[in-house]
Coordinates of C-alpha atoms in Angstrom, one line a residue:
Chain A
M1362 CA 17.7 -16.8 -7.0
D1363 CA 17.6 -18.7 -3.7
T1364 CA 21.3 -19.6 -4.1
I1365 CA 22.3 -16.0 -4.7
L1366 CA 20.2 -14.7 -1.8
N1367 CA 21.7 -17.1 0.7
D1368 CA 25.3 -16.6 -0.5
K1369 CA 26.4 -13.7 1.7
R1370 CA 30.1 -14.0 0.9
S1371 CA 30.3 -13.6 -2.9
N1372 CA 29.5 -10.5 -4.9
F1373 CA 26.9 -10.7 -7.6
S1374 CA 25.8 -8.3 -10.2
V1375 CA 22.6 -8.4 -12.2
V1376 CA 22.8 -6.6 -15.5
V1377 CA 19.6 -5.3 -17.2
N1378 CA 18.8 -3.0 -20.1
E1379 CA 16.1 -0.5 -20.7
D1380 CA 13.6 -3.1 -22.0
I1381 CA 13.1 -4.5 -18.5
G1382 CA 9.6 -4.0 -17.0
F1383 CA 9.1 -1.8 -14.0
E1384 CA 7.7 -4.6 -11.9
N1385 CA 10.7 -6.8 -12.5
L1386 CA 13.0 -3.9 -11.7
E1387 CA 11.1 -3.3 -8.5
Y1388 CA 11.5 -7.0 -7.7
L1389 CA 15.2 -6.9 -8.3
K1390 CA 15.5 -3.8 -6.2
N1391 CA 14.0 -5.7 -3.3
V1392 CA 16.4 -8.6 -3.9
C1393 CA 19.3 -6.1 -3.7
K1394 CA 17.9 -4.9 -0.3
I1395 CA 17.9 -8.4 1.1
N1396 CA 21.5 -9.3 0.0
K1397 CA 23.7 -6.2 0.0
N1398 CA 26.3 -8.1 -2.1
I1399 CA 24.0 -8.0 -5.1
V1400 CA 24.5 -5.0 -7.4
L1401 CA 21.9 -4.1 -10.0
C1402 CA 23.4 -2.3 -13.0
S1403 CA 22.3 -1.3 -16.4
L1404 CA 24.0 -1.9 -19.7
N1405 CA 23.5 1.6 -21.0
S1406 CA 26.5 3.7 -20.5
T1407 CA 25.1 7.0 -21.5
I1408 CA 22.0 8.4 -19.8
N1409 CA 20.7 11.8 -20.4
N1410 CA 19.5 13.4 -17.2
S1411 CA 17.9 16.4 -18.9
N1412 CA 14.2 16.3 -19.7
S1413 CA 11.8 18.1 -21.8
Y1414 CA 8.2 19.0 -20.8
K1415 CA 7.2 20.4 -24.1
Y1416 CA 6.4 18.6 -27.3
G1417 CA 8.7 19.8 -30.1
L1418 CA 5.7 20.3 -32.4
T1419 CA 2.5 22.4 -32.2
D1420 CA 0.4 19.4 -31.4
N1421 CA 0.2 18.2 -27.9
I1422 CA -1.3 15.3 -26.0
N1423 CA -4.9 16.7 -26.4
S1424 CA -4.6 16.2 -30.2
I1425 CA -5.3 12.6 -29.5
N1426 CA -8.9 13.6 -28.8
S1427 CA -9.3 15.2 -32.3
C1428 CA -8.2 12.0 -34.1
N1429 CA -11.1 9.7 -34.9
D1430 CA -9.9 7.2 -37.4
V1431 CA -6.3 6.2 -37.8
V1432 CA -3.1 6.4 -35.7
F1433 CA 0.4 5.6 -37.1
I1434 CA 3.0 4.7 -34.5
F1435 CA 6.4 5.3 -35.9
S1436 CA 9.6 4.1 -34.2
L1437 CA 8.0 4.1 -30.8
N1438 CA 6.6 1.8 -28.1
P1439 CA 4.1 4.1 -26.3
K1440 CA 3.4 1.6 -23.6
L1441 CA 7.0 1.8 -22.4
E1442 CA 7.9 5.3 -23.4
S1443 CA 4.9 7.2 -22.3
A1444 CA 2.3 5.3 -20.4
V1445 CA 0.0 8.3 -20.1
V1446 CA -0.1 8.9 -23.9
N1447 CA -0.7 5.2 -24.4
T1448 CA -3.6 5.3 -21.9
R1449 CA -5.1 8.3 -23.8
V1450 CA -4.8 6.5 -27.1
R1451 CA -6.4 3.3 -25.6
T1452 CA -9.3 5.3 -24.1
K1453 CA -9.8 6.9 -27.5
Y1454 CA -9.6 3.5 -29.2
R1455 CA -12.3 2.2 -26.9
N1456 CA -14.7 5.1 -27.6
T1457 CA -14.2 5.4 -31.4
L1458 CA -12.6 2.2 -32.6
L1459 CA -9.4 3.8 -34.0
T1460 CA -7.3 1.8 -36.5
L1461 CA -3.7 1.6 -35.2
I1462 CA -0.9 0.9 -37.6
N1463 CA 2.5 0.2 -35.9
L1464 CA 5.5 0.9 -38.2
N1465 CA 7.9 -1.1 -36.0
L1466 CA 9.1 -4.5 -35.2
S1467 CA 6.3 -6.3 -33.3
Y1468 CA 6.2 -6.1 -29.5
S1469 CA 3.7 -6.9 -26.8
Y1470 CA 1.0 -4.1 -26.9
N1471 CA -2.2 -3.6 -25.1
I1472 CA -4.2 -2.1 -28.0
P1473 CA -5.1 -4.3 -31.0
T1474 CA -2.8 -3.1 -33.8
K1475 CA -1.3 -4.1 -37.1
F1476 CA 2.5 -4.3 -37.2
V1477 CA 4.1 -3.3 -40.4
N1478 CA 7.8 -3.8 -40.5
L1479 CA 9.3 -1.7 -43.3
N1480 CA 12.5 0.3 -43.7
L1481 CA 12.4 4.0 -43.4
L1482 CA 12.1 4.8 -47.1
K1483 CA 9.3 2.3 -47.6
S1484 CA 7.6 3.5 -44.5
L1485 CA 7.5 7.0 -46.0
Q1486 CA 6.1 5.7 -49.2
I1487 CA 3.0 4.8 -47.3
F1488 CA 2.3 8.5 -46.9
E1489 CA 3.1 9.1 -50.6
G1490 CA 0.3 6.7 -51.7
N1491 CA 2.4 3.8 -52.8
Y1492 CA 0.8 1.2 -50.6
E1493 CA -2.8 0.8 -51.5
Q1494 CA -4.4 -0.4 -48.2
L1495 CA -2.2 1.6 -45.8
S1496 CA -2.1 4.7 -47.9
N1497 CA -5.9 4.7 -48.3
L1498 CA -6.3 4.7 -44.6
C1499 CA -4.2 7.8 -44.3
I1500 CA -5.7 9.6 -47.3
R1501 CA -9.3 9.0 -46.3
S1502 CA -8.7 10.0 -42.7
E1503 CA -10.0 13.4 -41.7
S1504 CA -7.2 13.9 -39.2
P1505 CA -4.6 11.2 -39.0
L1506 CA -2.4 11.1 -35.9
I1507 CA 1.2 10.1 -36.0
L1508 CA 3.2 9.3 -32.8
I1509 CA 7.0 9.5 -33.1
S1510 CA 9.8 9.4 -30.7
D1511 CA 13.5 10.4 -30.4
L1512 CA 14.5 7.1 -32.1
F1513 CA 13.0 8.6 -35.2
N1514 CA 16.1 10.8 -35.6
K1515 CA 18.4 7.8 -35.1
R1516 CA 16.8 6.1 -38.1
G1517 CA 18.3 8.9 -40.2
L1518 CA 15.5 11.4 -40.8
N1519 CA 15.2 14.8 -39.3
T1520 CA 12.0 15.2 -37.5
N1521 CA 11.5 18.7 -38.8
D1522 CA 11.8 17.5 -42.4
F1523 CA 9.4 14.7 -41.7
V1524 CA 6.8 17.1 -40.2
H1525 CA 7.2 19.5 -43.1
F1526 CA 6.7 16.7 -45.6
M1527 CA 3.7 15.4 -43.8
Q1528 CA 2.0 18.8 -43.4
L1529 CA 2.4 19.3 -47.2
Q1530 CA 0.7 16.0 -47.8
F1531 CA -2.1 16.3 -45.2
N1532 CA -3.2 19.6 -43.9
T1533 CA -5.0 18.2 -40.9
I1534 CA -2.4 15.8 -39.7
K1535 CA -1.5 15.7 -36.0
I1536 CA 2.0 14.7 -35.0
I1537 CA 3.0 14.1 -31.4
K1538 CA 6.6 13.6 -30.6
I1539 CA 7.4 11.8 -27.3
N1540 CA 10.8 13.0 -26.1
K1541 CA 13.3 10.8 -24.4
S1542 CA 13.3 7.1 -23.9
C1543 CA 11.4 6.9 -20.6
N1544 CA 12.8 3.6 -19.5
T1545 CA 16.3 4.9 -19.8
E1546 CA 15.2 7.8 -17.6
S1547 CA 13.6 5.4 -15.1
L1548 CA 16.8 3.5 -14.7
Y1549 CA 18.5 6.7 -13.6
F1550 CA 15.6 7.5 -11.3
L1551 CA 15.7 4.1 -9.7
N1552 CA 19.3 4.6 -8.6
I1553 CA 20.8 1.9 -10.7
K1554 CA 24.5 2.0 -11.5
N1555 CA 24.9 2.6 -15.2
N1556 CA 28.5 2.1 -16.0
V1557 CA 29.3 -1.6 -15.7
K1558 CA 32.7 -1.3 -17.4
N1559 CA 34.4 0.8 -14.8
N1560 CA 32.9 -0.8 -11.8
N1561 CA 35.1 -3.7 -10.6
K1562 CA 32.5 -4.9 -8.1
C1563 CA 30.2 -5.5 -11.0
L1564 CA 32.6 -7.6 -12.9
R1565 CA 32.5 -10.8 -10.8
N1566 CA 29.5 -13.1 -10.8
I1567 CA 27.3 -11.6 -13.5
F1568 CA 23.8 -12.5 -14.3
C1569 CA 22.5 -10.9 -17.6
L1570 CA 18.8 -10.7 -17.8
N1571 CA 17.3 -10.7 -21.3
L1572 CA 20.2 -9.0 -23.0
E1573 CA 21.2 -9.2 -26.6
D1574 CA 24.7 -10.5 -27.5
N1575 CA 25.8 -7.4 -29.5
Y1576 CA 28.7 -5.0 -29.8
T1577 CA 27.6 -2.8 -26.8
F1578 CA 27.2 -5.9 -24.6
R1579 CA 30.6 -7.4 -25.5
K1580 CA 32.4 -4.0 -25.1
Q1581 CA 31.0 -3.7 -21.5
F1582 CA 32.2 -7.1 -20.4
L1583 CA 35.7 -7.2 -22.0
N1584 CA 37.3 -7.3 -18.5
A1585 CA 34.9 -9.7 -16.9
K1586 CA 36.7 -12.3 -14.8
N1587 CA 34.1 -15.0 -14.6
E1588 CA 31.7 -16.4 -17.1
L1589 CA 28.5 -14.6 -17.7
I1590 CA 25.2 -16.3 -16.8
Chain B
M703 CA -32.1 21.0 -23.1
V704 CA -34.3 19.0 -20.7
C705 CA -36.1 20.7 -17.8
I706 CA -35.8 18.6 -14.6
K707 CA -36.5 19.2 -11.0
I708 CA -33.8 18.3 -8.4
N709 CA -35.0 18.8 -4.8
E710 CA -37.9 21.0 -6.0
L711 CA -35.5 23.3 -7.9
K712 CA -35.8 23.5 -11.7
F713 CA -32.7 23.0 -13.9
L714 CA -32.0 22.8 -17.6
I715 CA -29.7 19.9 -18.3
K716 CA -28.3 18.4 -21.5
P717 CA -30.3 15.4 -22.7
G718 CA -28.7 11.9 -22.3
T719 CA -27.0 12.9 -19.0
T720 CA -27.3 10.5 -16.1
I721 CA -28.8 11.7 -12.8
I722 CA -25.5 11.5 -10.9
E723 CA -23.8 13.7 -13.6
A724 CA -26.8 16.1 -13.7
C725 CA -26.6 16.5 -9.9
K726 CA -22.8 17.1 -10.1
T727 CA -23.3 19.9 -12.6
V728 CA -25.7 21.7 -10.3
G729 CA -23.4 21.2 -7.3
I730 CA -25.1 18.3 -5.5
T731 CA -22.8 15.4 -4.6
I732 CA -24.3 12.0 -4.6
P733 CA -22.4 9.3 -2.6
R734 CA -21.0 6.5 -4.7
F735 CA -18.5 3.7 -4.6
C736 CA -18.6 1.9 -8.0
Y737 CA -19.2 5.0 -10.2
H738 CA -16.1 6.7 -11.7
E739 CA -15.9 9.3 -14.4
T740 CA -13.1 7.5 -16.4
L741 CA -14.7 4.0 -16.2
S742 CA -17.8 2.4 -17.6
I743 CA -20.9 2.3 -15.4
S744 CA -21.6 -0.9 -13.5
G745 CA -24.2 0.2 -10.9
N746 CA -23.5 -2.6 -8.4
C747 CA -22.8 -0.7 -5.2
R748 CA -26.3 0.9 -5.0
M749 CA -24.9 3.7 -2.9
C750 CA -26.1 6.4 -5.3
L751 CA -29.8 5.6 -4.9
V752 CA -32.2 8.6 -5.4
E753 CA -35.9 8.9 -5.3
I754 CA -37.9 9.8 -8.4
E755 CA -41.4 11.1 -8.0
G756 CA -44.0 8.5 -9.0
L757 CA -41.7 5.5 -8.6
E758 CA -42.1 3.2 -5.6
K759 CA -38.5 2.1 -5.5
P760 CA -35.3 4.2 -5.3
V761 CA -33.2 4.1 -8.5
A762 CA -29.5 4.0 -9.1
S763 CA -28.6 7.5 -10.2
C764 CA -25.4 6.4 -12.1
L765 CA -27.5 4.2 -14.4
T766 CA -30.6 6.3 -14.9
E767 CA -30.7 9.0 -17.6
I768 CA -32.8 12.1 -17.1
S769 CA -36.0 12.8 -19.0
E770 CA -38.3 15.8 -19.5
G771 CA -40.2 16.8 -16.3
I772 CA -38.5 14.2 -14.0
S773 CA -38.5 15.2 -10.3
I774 CA -35.6 13.9 -8.3
Y775 CA -35.0 13.9 -4.6
T776 CA -31.5 13.3 -3.4
D777 CA -31.9 13.8 0.3
S778 CA -35.4 12.7 1.3
A779 CA -36.1 10.5 4.3
F780 CA -36.7 7.6 1.9
V781 CA -33.3 8.1 0.2
Q782 CA -31.6 8.4 3.6
K783 CA -33.1 5.1 4.8
A784 CA -32.1 3.4 1.5
R785 CA -28.5 4.6 1.9
E786 CA -28.4 3.5 5.5
N787 CA -29.4 0.0 4.4
V788 CA -26.8 -0.1 1.6
V789 CA -24.1 1.0 4.1
E790 CA -25.2 -1.7 6.5
T791 CA -25.1 -4.3 3.8
L792 CA -21.6 -3.3 2.8
L793 CA -20.4 -3.5 6.4
L794 CA -21.7 -7.0 6.9
N795 CA -18.5 -8.5 5.7
H796 CA -16.2 -5.5 5.9
P797 CA -13.7 -5.9 8.8
L798 CA -13.6 -2.9 11.2
D799 CA -9.9 -2.8 11.2
C800 CA -9.5 0.9 10.4
P801 CA -6.8 1.4 13.1
I802 CA -4.5 -0.9 11.1
C803 CA -5.7 0.0 7.6
D804 CA -3.5 2.2 5.4
Q805 CA -6.6 3.7 3.8
A806 CA -7.9 5.1 7.1
G807 CA -8.3 8.8 6.9
E808 CA -8.9 8.8 3.2
C809 CA -11.3 5.9 2.9
D810 CA -14.6 6.5 1.0
L811 CA -16.4 3.8 3.0
Q812 CA -15.2 5.3 6.3
D813 CA -16.5 8.8 5.3
Q814 CA -19.8 7.6 4.0
V815 CA -20.5 5.3 6.9
K816 CA -19.9 8.4 9.1
S817 CA -22.2 10.5 7.0
F818 CA -25.0 8.1 5.9
G819 CA -24.6 5.0 8.1
N820 CA -26.4 3.8 11.2
E821 CA -24.9 4.1 14.6
S822 CA -25.0 0.4 15.4
T823 CA -25.0 -2.9 13.6
R824 CA -27.7 -5.7 13.7
Y825 CA -25.3 -8.4 12.5
Y826 CA -23.7 -10.6 15.1
F827 CA -22.5 -13.5 13.0
N828 CA -19.0 -14.3 11.8
K829 CA -17.7 -12.2 9.0
R830 CA -16.4 -14.1 5.9
G831 CA -12.7 -14.4 5.1
V832 CA -11.1 -14.0 1.7
E833 CA -7.6 -15.1 0.8
D834 CA -5.3 -12.2 -0.2
K835 CA -4.0 -12.1 -3.7
N836 CA -0.4 -11.5 -4.8
C837 CA -0.5 -8.7 -7.3
G838 CA 3.3 -8.1 -7.4
P839 CA 5.8 -5.9 -5.5
L840 CA 3.7 -2.7 -5.8
I841 CA 0.2 -3.5 -4.8
K842 CA -0.8 -5.0 -1.4
T843 CA -4.2 -6.7 -1.3
I844 CA -6.4 -7.4 1.8
M845 CA -9.4 -8.8 0.1
T846 CA -11.6 -9.1 3.2
R847 CA -11.9 -5.3 2.9
C848 CA -13.2 -5.5 -0.6
I849 CA -16.8 -4.2 -1.2
H850 CA -16.9 -5.5 -4.9
C851 CA -17.3 -2.2 -6.5
T852 CA -15.3 -3.7 -9.5
R853 CA -13.5 -0.4 -10.2
C854 CA -10.2 -2.3 -10.4
V855 CA -11.7 -4.9 -12.7
R856 CA -13.0 -2.3 -15.1
F857 CA -9.8 -0.3 -14.9
G858 CA -7.8 -3.4 -15.8
S859 CA -9.9 -4.4 -18.8
E860 CA -10.8 -0.9 -20.1
V861 CA -7.9 1.4 -19.4
A862 CA -4.8 -0.8 -18.7
G863 CA -5.8 -3.3 -21.4
I864 CA -5.2 -6.5 -19.4
D865 CA -7.9 -8.8 -18.0
F866 CA -6.0 -9.4 -14.8
L867 CA -8.7 -9.1 -12.2
G868 CA -12.3 -10.4 -12.4
T869 CA -15.3 -11.3 -10.3
L870 CA -15.3 -14.9 -9.1
N871 CA -18.3 -16.8 -7.6
R872 CA -21.7 -15.4 -6.7
G873 CA -23.7 -13.9 -3.8
T874 CA -21.9 -13.8 -0.5
S875 CA -19.1 -15.8 -1.9
T876 CA -18.2 -13.2 -4.5
E877 CA -14.5 -12.4 -4.7
I878 CA -12.3 -10.2 -6.8
G879 CA -9.2 -11.9 -8.1
S880 CA -7.5 -13.6 -10.9
Y881 CA -8.5 -17.2 -11.7
V882 CA -4.9 -18.1 -12.4
S883 CA -2.4 -16.5 -9.9
K884 CA -0.2 -13.9 -11.7
F885 CA 1.2 -10.4 -11.3
F886 CA -0.6 -7.3 -12.4
D887 CA 1.8 -6.6 -15.2
S888 CA 0.9 -3.2 -16.4
E889 CA 2.7 0.1 -16.6
I890 CA -0.2 1.9 -14.9
S891 CA -1.1 -0.8 -12.4
G892 CA -0.6 1.6 -9.4
N893 CA -3.7 3.6 -10.3
V894 CA -5.9 0.8 -8.9
I895 CA -4.7 1.9 -5.5
D896 CA -6.2 5.3 -6.0
L897 CA -9.4 3.9 -7.5
C898 CA -10.1 1.4 -4.7
P899 CA -12.6 3.2 -2.4
V900 CA -11.6 1.0 0.6
G901 CA -8.3 -0.4 1.8
A902 CA -8.4 -3.6 -0.2
L903 CA -5.7 -2.4 -2.6
T904 CA -3.0 -0.3 -1.1
S905 CA 0.5 0.6 -1.9
K906 CA 3.2 -1.8 -0.8
P907 CA 6.1 0.7 -0.6
Y908 CA 3.9 3.1 1.4
G909 CA 2.6 0.4 3.7
F910 CA 2.5 1.5 7.4
K911 CA 4.9 4.4 6.7
A912 CA 2.6 7.3 7.6
R913 CA -1.0 8.4 8.0
P914 CA -2.5 10.8 5.4
W915 CA -3.1 13.5 8.0
E916 CA 0.5 13.5 9.0
L917 CA 1.7 14.3 5.5
R918 CA 2.1 17.6 3.8
V919 CA 1.2 18.0 0.1
N920 CA 3.0 19.8 -2.7
E921 CA 2.0 20.0 -6.4
T922 CA 4.6 19.0 -9.0
I923 CA 5.0 17.4 -12.4
D924 CA 6.4 14.1 -13.3
L925 CA 10.1 14.2 -14.2
T926 CA 10.4 10.6 -15.4
D927 CA 9.0 11.2 -18.8
S928 CA 8.3 14.0 -21.2
T929 CA 4.5 14.0 -20.7
G930 CA 4.8 16.2 -17.6
S931 CA 1.9 14.5 -15.8
N932 CA 0.5 16.6 -12.9
M933 CA 0.9 15.0 -9.4
Y934 CA 1.0 15.6 -5.7
I935 CA 3.9 14.7 -3.6
N936 CA 3.2 13.8 0.0
F937 CA 6.0 14.4 2.3
K938 CA 6.9 14.5 6.0
E939 CA 9.8 16.6 7.2
S940 CA 12.3 16.2 4.3
D941 CA 11.3 12.7 3.0
I942 CA 8.8 11.9 0.3
Y943 CA 6.4 9.2 1.4
R944 CA 4.2 8.8 -1.7
V945 CA 3.2 10.3 -5.0
L946 CA -0.4 10.7 -6.1
P947 CA -1.9 11.9 -9.4
K948 CA -3.4 15.3 -9.8
S949 CA -6.3 15.5 -12.1
N950 CA -5.6 17.5 -15.2
K951 CA -7.9 16.9 -18.1
N952 CA -5.4 18.3 -20.6
I953 CA -2.6 16.0 -19.8
N954 CA -2.9 12.9 -17.6
E955 CA -6.6 13.0 -16.6
Q956 CA -6.3 11.1 -13.3
I957 CA -3.6 8.7 -14.2
I958 CA 0.2 8.5 -13.7
S959 CA 2.6 5.8 -14.6
D960 CA 4.1 3.4 -12.1
K961 CA 7.4 4.9 -12.8
A962 CA 6.3 8.3 -11.7
R963 CA 4.4 6.8 -8.7
F964 CA 7.0 4.5 -7.2
S965 CA 10.4 5.9 -8.2
Y966 CA 10.4 8.6 -5.5
D967 CA 12.6 6.6 -3.1
S968 CA 15.7 7.3 -5.3
N969 CA 15.3 11.0 -4.5
R970 CA 16.6 10.2 -1.0
K971 CA 19.7 8.5 -2.4
N972 CA 20.4 10.8 -5.3
R973 CA 19.9 14.0 -3.4
I974 CA 23.0 16.3 -2.9
K975 CA 23.3 16.9 0.8
N976 CA 26.7 18.6 0.9
I977 CA 28.5 21.4 -0.9
F978 CA 31.1 20.1 -3.2
R979 CA 34.1 21.8 -4.8
F980 CA 35.7 20.6 -7.9
K981 CA 39.5 20.5 -7.8
P982 CA 40.9 20.5 -11.4
T983 CA 44.3 19.3 -10.3
V984 CA 43.0 16.1 -8.7
Q985 CA 39.9 15.9 -11.0
K986 CA 37.7 15.1 -8.1
L987 CA 34.9 16.6 -6.1
R988 CA 35.7 17.4 -2.5
T989 CA 33.2 18.1 0.3
I990 CA 33.3 21.5 1.9
N991 CA 32.2 21.6 5.5

């Protein structure tokens, strides 16, 4: 980083994605202020600027208070996507010792939780009673809480269908949907260039921070002149 | 309900309530530093001392629960003297650097010293110095100002879920800090700035930019996520200087995310300041004077 900061002649670009933490982002922003030749850009090419202040369902953030036993987190990282919701869940966890089941790939989380990595169909079978331990948690619960996000639709199931299905199974179920991926939103609000592909200045000395080598990544850097670091 | 007396007036209060909460429900404010509604009770600042009839010593109202027939005095000469002593003790090592402190004007200690403190000090020795901690790019620490209320420690371990800060050493050597130097890596770390009753933890981006009395306040909601947290925007002329949470029990209580708190600077850059006209032939936006 010292080499980059002292080199005032060359152009550098630092590429991040939405998984980057806010503090790191703030740090990189300060680096960009010191050396104007450093450009911070994100890998995501499409960012939705619209926002929603309502939950798509009848339950809202206050429903967390009425849940006393089990919370299922489905296709969501509440810590990143809605810090306020996560704080409310954590406060509730401290007061009532909730059981949290995370139906996701494992990630760093600040509430003790059990990660269950299943595909969509098998995840739904939990609520049909096919998995003894997990299903019992849901069946015995007075008012289970499910947190879902926009990614849920991307996994191939309509949210409305899921809600209808769950309400048939459990009358007292609470479902909270967290709209929009907040980190993607934050990249927009932090004034970071989001289109690497069309920005020639970005395609010189490129530092990629914690990015996966996948199709989206390679597509963005087809025209890159130098090697990626 | 329990019948209690507060300053010779009778009240019916829910059993199990602490004295500080009971006083709050009847409209009496008791000064405090360490007590906070959203955090657990620690009772280490002793600022909330009250007198109970029949007891020789004053008691910490944040820790003591009410009982049937108890008679509490919140503003007697005995209580005033106790508060005066507590404030004097807190000021033993607190530097009098209010003119260069970012918290000045909204500092709990400043307000309470003015209201309950003595006019002069009896302490003429050197004050202790404490090394500042590096909490990352968002939080500035000046630990000599710390009064060890441990609000930040409790917030970290109870609400944020990371044991970043803790209390080190004992007695006059007590320090707030992390044993191993590291960043406060939490998505809600900025809230410790609001929780800190003095200027020990302040905002780095807002540092030395403006004084609270110069700023105008507007209510708004958080645009950076779908929760719609309530917040105040502090601005001067047309520039936003800082964002603070607005208490709303139904949504965000008193917490906002770091993203909501610190991403205001992009508004200056993203703001449309000119009128544009789209020309379909050129496929470009052109400024209209």
